[in-house]
Amino acid sequence: MNVGILTGGGDCPGLNAVIRAVVRKGILKYGYAILGVYEGWKGLINEDLVKPLSLGDVSGILHRGGTILRSSRTNPFKVENGVELIKSNLGRYNINALIAVGGEDTLGVAGRLHDEGVKVVGVPKTIDNDVVGTERTFGFDTAVNIATEAIDRVHTTAEAHNRVMVVEVMGRYAGWIAVESGIAGGADIVLIPEKETYVSEVCELIKRRHDRGKDFSIVVVAEGSKLKSERNAEEEEVLQDKKLDAFGHVRLGGIGTKLAELIEAGTGYETRAIILGYIQRGGTPTAFDRVLATRFGVHAIDYVRQGKFGNMVALQSTKIVSFPLSKVVGQTKTVDPELVETAEVFFG
Ligand code: F6P
């Protein structure tokens, strides 16, 4: 039996732990050959991007960020004959089953390929933690820890200079990183994509806090947040550029800078912004993410063995369970309102 594995979408701490687990259990327990498919779905469309993975190839990678298989945002359904090419390459390399590690886009493609007869198992990953069906995706815990450390660090400048500091974190459609790092870092306001916020409300909360004798504030904003202002009642999403990727997403980023300008204008307090960006996805995964990614990898190769194709591995209340890929497509797991309410207790 030959099993292919690919990583698609944005990189994420823990991907190498999944690859290592699949290779170790696949070879040593089941006697499979594991084939690395490089650069996401592109690896099954272009030439020369499929290579066998040995035990040696996955040695020493558990703690490393990124992915030894590299990644891309290639969407085979947007490439001419993409699906046919994938099928013929799976045949050419004699890949009998495929493990696709990715977020909603990659898993969505996996689900559609399964409908086309490809034997595929999914593994959910994303620092955004927004894949439905799983309580956690690996990478999220690392991102929250990085963002929390950044909030802790900007606290010193905020206090020393009597400033408002705006920290922009990732989160395209869901504010998980913002809410959890905001709670952990003691943010005074958190803005998330799930909830439209008027700039005037933010300014009022900051003024209320300063009226209580505080001289600084920390604002955490998710990159996909919707800001509203009285001057422009329309929702505004701050985009970096208008170009769409193969899955139809625009590049976000910059809402923090915009918000800082509006806060300074609305409150009179000196305000600065910091955009954490890819730092949140980079470097070594936390122990939690290494363990979760390892468990996902081990269960994914088990699902191949058991023929549980068309499913992804998922975490539900400490157990790894299967979840149908067909239910992942086009869905977003937004932040639990209870968590938002907890964060709000500390606003202003
Ligand atoms: O999907 C995860 C994510 O980190 C989002 O939060 C972010 O908007 C996006 O990836 C950016 O990815 P890239 O610039 O690599 O396409």
mmCIF file of C-alpha atoms and ligand atoms in Angstrom:
data_model
loop_
_atom_site.group_PDB
_atom_site.id
_atom_site.type_symbol
_atom_site.label_atom_id
_atom_site.label_comp_id
_atom_site.label_asym_id
_atom_site.label_seq_id
_atom_site.Cartn_x
_atom_site.Cartn_y
_atom_site.Cartn_z
ATOM 1 C CA MET A 1 0.000 0.000 0.000
ATOM 2 C CA ASN A 2 1.336 3.443 -0.953
ATOM 3 C CA VAL A 3 0.060 6.422 1.018
ATOM 4 C CA GLY A 4 0.612 10.016 -0.112
ATOM 5 C CA ILE A 5 0.704 12.959 2.282
ATOM 6 C CA LEU A 6 0.524 16.668 1.456
ATOM 7 C CA THR A 7 0.298 19.941 3.373
ATOM 8 C CA GLY A 8 -1.757 22.773 1.823
ATOM 9 C CA GLY A 9 -2.576 26.401 2.653
ATOM 10 C CA GLY A 10 -0.694 28.661 5.073
ATOM 11 C CA ASP A 11 2.043 26.958 7.067
ATOM 12 C CA CYS A 12 1.381 26.275 10.703
ATOM 13 C CA PRO A 13 3.410 24.995 13.684
ATOM 14 C CA GLY A 14 2.840 21.247 14.076
ATOM 15 C CA LEU A 15 2.733 20.202 10.411
ATOM 16 C CA ASN A 16 6.034 18.348 10.731
ATOM 17 C CA ALA A 17 4.758 16.483 13.779
ATOM 18 C CA VAL A 18 1.840 15.144 11.676
ATOM 19 C CA ILE A 19 4.158 14.082 8.845
ATOM 20 C CA ARG A 20 6.499 12.362 11.318
ATOM 21 C CA ALA A 21 3.634 10.479 12.979
ATOM 22 C CA VAL A 22 2.172 9.308 9.649
ATOM 23 C CA VAL A 23 5.559 8.096 8.418
ATOM 24 C CA ARG A 24 6.513 6.398 11.691
ATOM 25 C CA LYS A 25 3.270 4.512 12.195
ATOM 26 C CA GLY A 26 2.682 3.939 8.480
ATOM 27 C CA ILE A 27 6.057 2.294 7.906
ATOM 28 C CA LEU A 28 6.721 0.592 11.235
ATOM 29 C CA LYS A 29 3.224 -0.611 12.150
ATOM 30 C CA TYR A 30 1.502 -1.120 8.802
ATOM 31 C CA GLY A 31 4.441 -1.663 6.427
ATOM 32 C CA TYR A 32 3.174 1.049 4.057
ATOM 33 C CA ALA A 33 5.308 3.128 1.722
ATOM 34 C CA ILE A 34 4.709 6.824 2.444
ATOM 35 C CA LEU A 35 5.096 9.263 -0.432
ATOM 36 C CA GLY A 36 5.619 12.959 0.260
ATOM 37 C CA VAL A 37 3.632 15.185 -2.094
ATOM 38 C CA TYR A 38 5.411 18.555 -2.141
ATOM 39 C CA GLU A 39 3.767 22.006 -2.259
ATOM 40 C CA GLY A 40 0.170 21.037 -1.536
ATOM 41 C CA TRP A 41 -2.171 20.147 -4.394
ATOM 42 C CA LYS A 42 0.406 21.554 -6.810
ATOM 43 C CA GLY A 43 2.469 18.427 -6.071
ATOM 44 C CA LEU A 44 -0.149 16.246 -7.750
ATOM 45 C CA ILE A 45 -0.552 18.566 -10.738
ATOM 46 C CA ASN A 46 3.028 19.497 -11.636
ATOM 47 C CA GLU A 47 5.915 17.139 -12.373
ATOM 48 C CA ASP A 48 8.574 15.865 -9.995
ATOM 49 C CA LEU A 49 6.981 16.847 -6.705
ATOM 50 C CA VAL A 50 6.353 13.358 -5.284
ATOM 51 C CA LYS A 51 9.130 11.554 -3.398
ATOM 52 C CA PRO A 52 9.232 8.658 -0.933
ATOM 53 C CA LEU A 53 9.590 9.605 2.718
ATOM 54 C CA SER A 54 11.876 7.436 4.859
ATOM 55 C CA LEU A 55 12.151 7.216 8.635
ATOM 56 C CA GLY A 56 15.361 9.229 8.283
ATOM 57 C CA ASP A 57 13.522 12.021 6.432
ATOM 58 C CA VAL A 58 11.267 12.610 9.425
ATOM 59 C CA SER A 59 13.919 12.300 12.082
ATOM 60 C CA GLY A 60 14.567 15.499 14.060
ATOM 61 C CA ILE A 61 11.568 17.436 12.690
ATOM 62 C CA LEU A 62 9.088 17.191 15.592
ATOM 63 C CA HIS A 63 10.015 20.563 17.061
ATOM 64 C CA ARG A 64 10.451 22.377 13.737
ATOM 65 C CA GLY A 65 7.878 24.872 12.428
ATOM 66 C CA GLY A 66 6.841 25.089 8.762
ATOM 67 C CA THR A 67 6.547 21.889 6.747
ATOM 68 C CA ILE A 68 9.260 19.725 5.195
ATOM 69 C CA LEU A 69 6.752 19.108 2.358
ATOM 70 C CA ARG A 70 6.382 22.848 1.708
ATOM 71 C CA SER A 71 2.942 24.274 0.936
ATOM 72 C CA SER A 72 0.919 26.255 -1.592
ATOM 73 C CA ARG A 73 -2.572 27.634 -2.002
ATOM 74 C CA THR A 74 -3.094 25.821 -5.331
ATOM 75 C CA ASN A 75 -6.751 25.004 -5.981
ATOM 76 C CA PRO A 76 -7.003 22.074 -8.422
ATOM 77 C CA PHE A 77 -10.581 23.019 -9.225
ATOM 78 C CA LYS A 78 -9.269 26.320 -10.640
ATOM 79 C CA VAL A 79 -6.531 24.676 -12.725
ATOM 80 C CA GLU A 80 -7.387 23.446 -16.219
ATOM 81 C CA ASN A 81 -7.824 19.660 -16.009
ATOM 82 C CA GLY A 82 -6.617 19.909 -12.399
ATOM 83 C CA VAL A 83 -8.737 17.057 -11.076
ATOM 84 C CA GLU A 84 -7.896 14.760 -14.012
ATOM 85 C CA LEU A 85 -4.197 15.514 -13.527
ATOM 86 C CA ILE A 86 -4.458 14.655 -9.837
ATOM 87 C CA LYS A 87 -6.179 11.372 -10.609
ATOM 88 C CA SER A 88 -3.689 10.413 -13.288
ATOM 89 C CA ASN A 89 -0.710 11.343 -11.075
ATOM 90 C CA LEU A 90 -2.115 9.313 -8.189
ATOM 91 C CA GLY A 91 -2.237 6.396 -10.634
ATOM 92 C CA ARG A 92 1.222 7.111 -12.031
ATOM 93 C CA TYR A 93 2.804 7.129 -8.565
ATOM 94 C CA ASN A 94 0.599 4.234 -7.502
ATOM 95 C CA ILE A 95 -0.724 6.219 -4.527
ATOM 96 C CA ASN A 96 -3.629 4.179 -3.119
ATOM 97 C CA ALA A 97 -4.644 6.629 -0.402
ATOM 98 C CA LEU A 98 -3.948 10.255 0.367
ATOM 99 C CA ILE A 99 -3.677 12.217 3.627
ATOM 100 C CA ALA A 100 -4.382 15.933 3.101
ATOM 101 C CA VAL A 101 -3.332 18.245 5.929
ATOM 102 C CA GLY A 102 -4.826 21.721 5.717
ATOM 103 C CA GLY A 103 -7.469 24.233 6.623
ATOM 104 C CA GLU A 104 -10.961 24.605 5.222
ATOM 105 C CA ASP A 105 -9.710 25.214 1.654
ATOM 106 C CA THR A 106 -7.454 22.148 1.517
ATOM 107 C CA LEU A 107 -9.998 19.972 3.314
ATOM 108 C CA GLY A 108 -12.745 21.265 1.015
ATOM 109 C CA VAL A 109 -10.732 20.130 -2.003
ATOM 110 C CA ALA A 110 -10.106 16.798 -0.256
ATOM 111 C CA GLY A 111 -13.856 16.357 0.265
ATOM 112 C CA ARG A 112 -14.637 17.115 -3.374
ATOM 113 C CA LEU A 113 -11.899 14.746 -4.551
ATOM 114 C CA HIS A 114 -13.360 12.050 -2.326
ATOM 115 C CA ASP A 115 -16.682 12.559 -4.131
ATOM 116 C CA GLU A 116 -14.710 11.989 -7.345
ATOM 117 C CA GLY A 117 -13.469 8.632 -6.060
ATOM 118 C CA VAL A 118 -10.119 9.588 -4.499
ATOM 119 C CA LYS A 119 -9.407 7.767 -1.223
ATOM 120 C CA VAL A 120 -8.557 10.641 1.071
ATOM 121 C CA VAL A 121 -8.312 11.302 4.809
ATOM 122 C CA GLY A 122 -8.115 14.885 6.120
ATOM 123 C CA VAL A 123 -6.128 16.415 8.979
ATOM 124 C CA PRO A 124 -7.297 19.893 10.086
ATOM 125 C CA LYS A 125 -4.681 22.568 10.694
ATOM 126 C CA THR A 126 -4.764 26.343 10.984
ATOM 127 C CA ILE A 127 -3.590 28.882 13.499
ATOM 128 C CA ASP A 128 -7.043 30.491 13.109
ATOM 129 C CA ASN A 129 -8.768 27.496 14.833
ATOM 130 C CA ASP A 130 -11.785 28.042 12.558
ATOM 131 C CA VAL A 131 -12.311 24.550 11.078
ATOM 132 C CA VAL A 132 -15.695 23.099 12.035
ATOM 133 C CA GLY A 133 -15.962 19.652 13.619
ATOM 134 C CA THR A 134 -12.841 19.914 15.774
ATOM 135 C CA GLU A 135 -12.530 21.802 19.033
ATOM 136 C CA ARG A 136 -8.915 22.661 18.249
ATOM 137 C CA THR A 137 -6.653 22.781 15.257
ATOM 138 C CA PHE A 138 -2.941 22.480 15.947
ATOM 139 C CA GLY A 139 -0.983 25.684 15.420
ATOM 140 C CA PHE A 140 -3.590 27.705 17.286
ATOM 141 C CA ASP A 141 -2.063 27.188 20.710
ATOM 142 C CA THR A 142 1.352 28.299 19.434
ATOM 143 C CA ALA A 143 -0.154 31.394 17.793
ATOM 144 C CA VAL A 144 -2.035 32.328 20.990
ATOM 145 C CA ASN A 145 1.146 31.979 23.031
ATOM 146 C CA ILE A 146 3.129 34.127 20.597
ATOM 147 C CA ALA A 147 0.389 36.784 20.551
ATOM 148 C CA THR A 148 0.137 36.730 24.352
ATOM 149 C CA GLU A 149 3.864 37.237 24.711
ATOM 150 C CA ALA A 150 3.672 40.143 22.254
ATOM 151 C CA ILE A 151 0.837 41.736 24.276
ATOM 152 C CA ASP A 152 2.887 41.310 27.477
ATOM 153 C CA ARG A 153 5.814 43.003 25.785
ATOM 154 C CA VAL A 154 3.907 45.994 24.404
ATOM 155 C CA HIS A 155 2.448 46.546 27.881
ATOM 156 C CA THR A 156 5.782 48.005 28.967
ATOM 157 C CA THR A 157 5.837 50.605 26.193
ATOM 158 C CA ALA A 158 2.166 51.391 26.716
ATOM 159 C CA GLU A 159 2.758 52.019 30.423
ATOM 160 C CA ALA A 160 6.034 53.884 30.022
ATOM 161 C CA HIS A 161 4.648 56.269 27.399
ATOM 162 C CA ASN A 162 1.001 56.567 28.475
ATOM 163 C CA ARG A 163 -0.027 55.176 25.124
ATOM 164 C CA VAL A 164 -2.784 53.123 23.622
ATOM 165 C CA MET A 165 -1.206 50.124 21.881
ATOM 166 C CA VAL A 166 -3.168 48.319 19.183
ATOM 167 C CA VAL A 167 -2.028 44.741 18.539
ATOM 168 C CA GLU A 168 -3.251 43.249 15.259
ATOM 169 C CA VAL A 169 -3.391 39.459 15.198
ATOM 170 C CA MET A 170 -4.416 36.969 12.507
ATOM 171 C CA GLY A 171 -7.960 35.682 12.125
ATOM 172 C CA ARG A 172 -9.623 36.103 8.782
ATOM 173 C CA TYR A 173 -13.185 35.009 9.568
ATOM 174 C CA ALA A 174 -12.941 34.101 13.252
ATOM 175 C CA GLY A 175 -11.408 35.916 16.196
ATOM 176 C CA TRP A 176 -10.132 32.945 18.217
ATOM 177 C CA ILE A 177 -6.544 34.176 18.440
ATOM 178 C CA ALA A 178 -7.688 37.700 19.332
ATOM 179 C CA VAL A 179 -10.075 36.582 22.080
ATOM 180 C CA GLU A 180 -7.793 33.999 23.701
ATOM 181 C CA SER A 181 -4.619 36.129 23.539
ATOM 182 C CA GLY A 182 -6.715 39.121 24.627
ATOM 183 C CA ILE A 183 -7.949 37.299 27.723
ATOM 184 C CA ALA A 184 -4.496 35.858 28.475
ATOM 185 C CA GLY A 185 -2.725 39.184 27.885
ATOM 186 C CA GLY A 186 -5.248 41.307 29.770
ATOM 187 C CA ALA A 187 -6.452 43.329 26.767
ATOM 188 C CA ASP A 188 -8.748 46.260 27.495
ATOM 189 C CA ILE A 189 -10.709 45.768 24.266
ATOM 190 C CA VAL A 190 -10.788 42.943 21.703
ATOM 191 C CA LEU A 191 -12.214 43.321 18.200
ATOM 192 C CA ILE A 192 -13.168 40.238 16.184
ATOM 193 C CA PRO A 193 -14.686 39.519 12.749
ATOM 194 C CA GLU A 194 -17.804 37.995 14.326
ATOM 195 C CA LYS A 195 -18.856 41.293 15.865
ATOM 196 C CA GLU A 196 -19.114 44.663 14.127
ATOM 197 C CA THR A 197 -17.733 47.432 16.299
ATOM 198 C CA TYR A 198 -18.156 51.169 16.066
ATOM 199 C CA VAL A 199 -14.906 53.075 16.453
ATOM 200 C CA SER A 200 -16.797 55.446 18.763
ATOM 201 C CA GLU A 201 -17.509 52.504 21.140
ATOM 202 C CA VAL A 202 -13.811 51.663 21.264
ATOM 203 C CA CYS A 203 -12.950 55.297 21.998
ATOM 204 C CA GLU A 204 -15.606 55.480 24.736
ATOM 205 C CA LEU A 205 -14.237 52.355 26.435
ATOM 206 C CA ILE A 206 -10.721 53.742 26.356
ATOM 207 C CA LYS A 207 -11.849 57.106 27.740
ATOM 208 C CA ARG A 208 -13.798 55.331 30.511
ATOM 209 C CA ARG A 209 -10.683 53.408 31.480
ATOM 210 C CA HIS A 210 -8.520 56.534 31.483
ATOM 211 C CA ASP A 211 -11.170 58.347 33.552
ATOM 212 C CA ARG A 212 -10.689 55.593 36.128
ATOM 213 C CA GLY A 213 -7.078 56.715 36.434
ATOM 214 C CA LYS A 214 -5.386 54.429 33.915
ATOM 215 C CA ASP A 215 -2.888 56.052 31.585
ATOM 216 C CA PHE A 216 -2.556 53.342 28.977
ATOM 217 C CA SER A 217 -4.674 50.776 27.144
ATOM 218 C CA ILE A 218 -4.144 47.621 25.102
ATOM 219 C CA VAL A 219 -6.437 46.913 22.158
ATOM 220 C CA VAL A 220 -6.312 43.569 20.328
ATOM 221 C CA VAL A 221 -7.834 43.444 16.857
ATOM 222 C CA ALA A 222 -8.234 40.437 14.551
ATOM 223 C CA GLU A 223 -7.183 41.227 10.980
ATOM 224 C CA GLY A 224 -10.631 40.373 9.577
ATOM 225 C CA SER A 225 -12.569 42.592 12.010
ATOM 226 C CA LYS A 226 -15.248 44.901 10.708
ATOM 227 C CA LEU A 227 -14.828 48.481 11.826
ATOM 228 C CA LYS A 228 -17.679 50.906 11.566
ATOM 229 C CA SER A 229 -17.482 54.620 11.953
ATOM 230 C CA GLU A 230 -20.211 57.235 12.145
ATOM 231 C CA ARG A 231 -18.638 58.944 9.165
ATOM 232 C CA ASN A 232 -18.994 55.772 7.106
ATOM 233 C CA ALA A 233 -21.800 53.568 8.350
ATOM 234 C CA GLU A 234 -20.846 50.881 5.824
ATOM 235 C CA GLU A 235 -18.775 47.972 7.069
ATOM 236 C CA GLU A 236 -15.126 48.443 6.268
ATOM 237 C CA GLU A 237 -12.710 45.590 5.929
ATOM 238 C CA VAL A 238 -9.125 46.736 5.740
ATOM 239 C CA LEU A 239 -7.440 44.944 2.869
ATOM 240 C CA GLN A 240 -3.804 44.893 1.894
ATOM 241 C CA ASP A 241 -4.541 44.524 -1.774
ATOM 242 C CA LYS A 242 -7.522 43.512 -3.811
ATOM 243 C CA LYS A 243 -5.937 40.494 -5.499
ATOM 244 C CA LEU A 244 -7.730 37.212 -4.790
ATOM 245 C CA ASP A 245 -5.939 33.910 -4.201
ATOM 246 C CA ALA A 246 -7.022 30.636 -5.840
ATOM 247 C CA PHE A 247 -9.655 30.150 -3.140
ATOM 248 C CA GLY A 248 -11.097 33.652 -3.558
ATOM 249 C CA HIS A 249 -9.587 35.214 -0.403
ATOM 250 C CA VAL A 250 -8.194 38.748 -0.390
ATOM 251 C CA ARG A 251 -5.018 39.496 1.549
ATOM 252 C CA LEU A 252 -5.913 41.117 4.838
ATOM 253 C CA GLY A 253 -3.743 43.160 7.145
ATOM 254 C CA GLY A 254 -3.492 46.752 8.245
ATOM 255 C CA ILE A 255 -6.668 47.187 10.269
ATOM 256 C CA GLY A 256 -4.518 47.814 13.374
ATOM 257 C CA THR A 257 -2.833 50.843 11.818
ATOM 258 C CA LYS A 258 -6.155 52.253 10.664
ATOM 259 C CA LEU A 259 -7.734 51.666 14.071
ATOM 260 C CA ALA A 260 -4.801 53.336 15.846
ATOM 261 C CA GLU A 261 -5.278 56.480 13.742
ATOM 262 C CA LEU A 262 -8.999 56.529 14.503
ATOM 263 C CA ILE A 263 -8.449 55.984 18.245
ATOM 264 C CA GLU A 264 -5.896 58.783 18.436
ATOM 265 C CA ALA A 265 -8.266 61.103 16.561
ATOM 266 C CA GLY A 266 -11.252 60.044 18.699
ATOM 267 C CA THR A 267 -9.604 60.141 22.152
ATOM 268 C CA GLY A 268 -6.638 62.459 21.881
ATOM 269 C CA TYR A 269 -4.421 59.722 23.402
ATOM 270 C CA GLU A 270 -1.179 58.890 21.666
ATOM 271 C CA THR A 271 -1.754 55.535 19.932
ATOM 272 C CA ARG A 272 0.568 53.097 18.172
ATOM 273 C CA ALA A 273 -0.094 49.878 16.259
ATOM 274 C CA ILE A 274 1.829 46.671 15.862
ATOM 275 C CA ILE A 275 0.960 43.992 13.290
ATOM 276 C CA LEU A 276 2.138 40.542 14.388
ATOM 277 C CA GLY A 277 1.578 38.898 10.995
ATOM 278 C CA TYR A 278 3.520 35.771 10.100
ATOM 279 C CA ILE A 279 5.428 35.741 13.381
ATOM 280 C CA GLN A 280 2.299 34.017 14.747
ATOM 281 C CA ARG A 281 2.751 31.121 12.315
ATOM 282 C CA GLY A 282 6.506 30.836 12.553
ATOM 283 C CA GLY A 283 8.907 28.827 14.625
ATOM 284 C CA THR A 284 8.632 25.968 17.020
ATOM 285 C CA PRO A 285 5.224 24.548 18.045
ATOM 286 C CA THR A 286 4.150 24.455 21.690
ATOM 287 C CA ALA A 287 4.016 21.104 23.496
ATOM 288 C CA PHE A 288 0.202 21.150 23.162
ATOM 289 C CA ASP A 289 0.424 21.529 19.385
ATOM 290 C CA ARG A 290 3.108 18.854 19.078
ATOM 291 C CA VAL A 291 0.949 16.400 21.003
ATOM 292 C CA LEU A 292 -2.262 17.236 19.115
ATOM 293 C CA ALA A 293 -0.508 17.094 15.723
ATOM 294 C CA THR A 294 1.105 13.766 16.644
ATOM 295 C CA ARG A 295 -2.262 12.313 17.715
ATOM 296 C CA PHE A 296 -3.864 13.584 14.490
ATOM 297 C CA GLY A 297 -1.100 11.986 12.392
ATOM 298 C CA VAL A 298 -1.331 8.638 14.186
ATOM 299 C CA HIS A 299 -5.132 8.544 13.827
ATOM 300 C CA ALA A 300 -4.986 9.652 10.170
ATOM 301 C CA ILE A 301 -2.849 6.662 9.196
ATOM 302 C CA ASP A 302 -5.163 4.445 11.282
ATOM 303 C CA TYR A 303 -8.132 5.798 9.277
ATOM 304 C CA VAL A 304 -6.303 4.848 6.070
ATOM 305 C CA ARG A 305 -5.821 1.349 7.474
ATOM 306 C CA GLN A 306 -9.506 1.168 8.502
ATOM 307 C CA GLY A 307 -10.719 2.578 5.166
ATOM 308 C CA LYS A 308 -12.389 5.584 6.835
ATOM 309 C CA PHE A 309 -11.983 7.729 3.729
ATOM 310 C CA GLY A 310 -13.873 10.979 3.228
ATOM 311 C CA ASN A 311 -13.321 11.876 6.892
ATOM 312 C CA MET A 312 -10.931 14.048 8.817
ATOM 313 C CA VAL A 313 -9.514 13.444 12.259
ATOM 314 C CA ALA A 314 -10.941 15.824 14.855
ATOM 315 C CA LEU A 315 -10.564 16.655 18.534
ATOM 316 C CA GLN A 316 -13.742 16.478 20.560
ATOM 317 C CA SER A 317 -13.574 16.630 24.325
ATOM 318 C CA THR A 318 -10.060 15.130 24.617
ATOM 319 C CA LYS A 319 -10.789 12.276 22.158
ATOM 320 C CA ILE A 320 -9.809 11.991 18.501
ATOM 321 C CA VAL A 321 -12.916 11.259 16.438
ATOM 322 C CA SER A 322 -13.795 11.222 12.732
ATOM 323 C CA PHE A 323 -15.729 14.026 11.052
ATOM 324 C CA PRO A 324 -17.016 13.968 7.445
ATOM 325 C CA LEU A 325 -15.073 16.192 5.044
ATOM 326 C CA SER A 326 -18.347 17.002 3.277
ATOM 327 C CA LYS A 327 -19.432 18.981 6.353
ATOM 328 C CA VAL A 328 -16.278 21.134 6.410
ATOM 329 C CA VAL A 329 -16.610 22.852 3.043
ATOM 330 C CA GLY A 330 -17.643 26.496 3.208
ATOM 331 C CA GLN A 331 -18.093 26.442 7.006
ATOM 332 C CA THR A 332 -16.363 28.560 9.653
ATOM 333 C CA LYS A 333 -16.181 27.743 13.348
ATOM 334 C CA THR A 334 -16.677 31.144 14.899
ATOM 335 C CA VAL A 335 -15.735 32.095 18.454
ATOM 336 C CA ASP A 336 -17.877 30.704 21.240
ATOM 337 C CA PRO A 337 -20.050 33.629 22.509
ATOM 338 C CA GLU A 338 -19.342 32.562 26.108
ATOM 339 C CA LEU A 339 -15.652 33.202 25.509
ATOM 340 C CA VAL A 340 -16.441 36.618 24.022
ATOM 341 C CA GLU A 341 -18.548 37.492 27.077
ATOM 342 C CA THR A 342 -15.649 36.509 29.327
ATOM 343 C CA ALA A 343 -13.303 38.815 27.426
ATOM 344 C CA GLU A 344 -15.875 41.636 27.602
ATOM 345 C CA VAL A 345 -15.885 41.581 31.420
ATOM 346 C CA PHE A 346 -12.451 43.213 31.232
ATOM 347 C CA PHE A 347 -13.217 45.827 28.550
ATOM 348 C CA GLY A 348 -12.723 49.508 29.337
HETATM 349 O O1 F6P B 1 -5.426 30.841 7.280
HETATM 350 C C1 F6P B 1 -4.496 31.215 8.199
HETATM 351 C C2 F6P B 1 -3.965 32.578 7.946
HETATM 352 O O2 F6P B 1 -2.912 32.692 8.824
HETATM 353 C C3 F6P B 1 -4.983 33.724 8.079
HETATM 354 O O3 F6P B 1 -5.193 34.162 9.374
HETATM 355 C C4 F6P B 1 -4.367 34.776 7.200
HETATM 356 O O4 F6P B 1 -5.313 35.720 6.756
HETATM 357 C C5 F6P B 1 -3.815 33.980 6.090
HETATM 358 O O5 F6P B 1 -3.452 32.723 6.642
HETATM 359 C C6 F6P B 1 -2.657 34.628 5.380
HETATM 360 O O6 F6P B 1 -1.963 33.692 4.641
HETATM 361 P P1 F6P B 1 -1.009 33.938 3.407
HETATM 362 O O7 F6P B 1 -0.622 35.388 3.377
HETATM 363 O O8 F6P B 1 0.152 33.038 3.653
HETATM 364 O O9 F6P B 1 -1.762 33.526 2.191
#
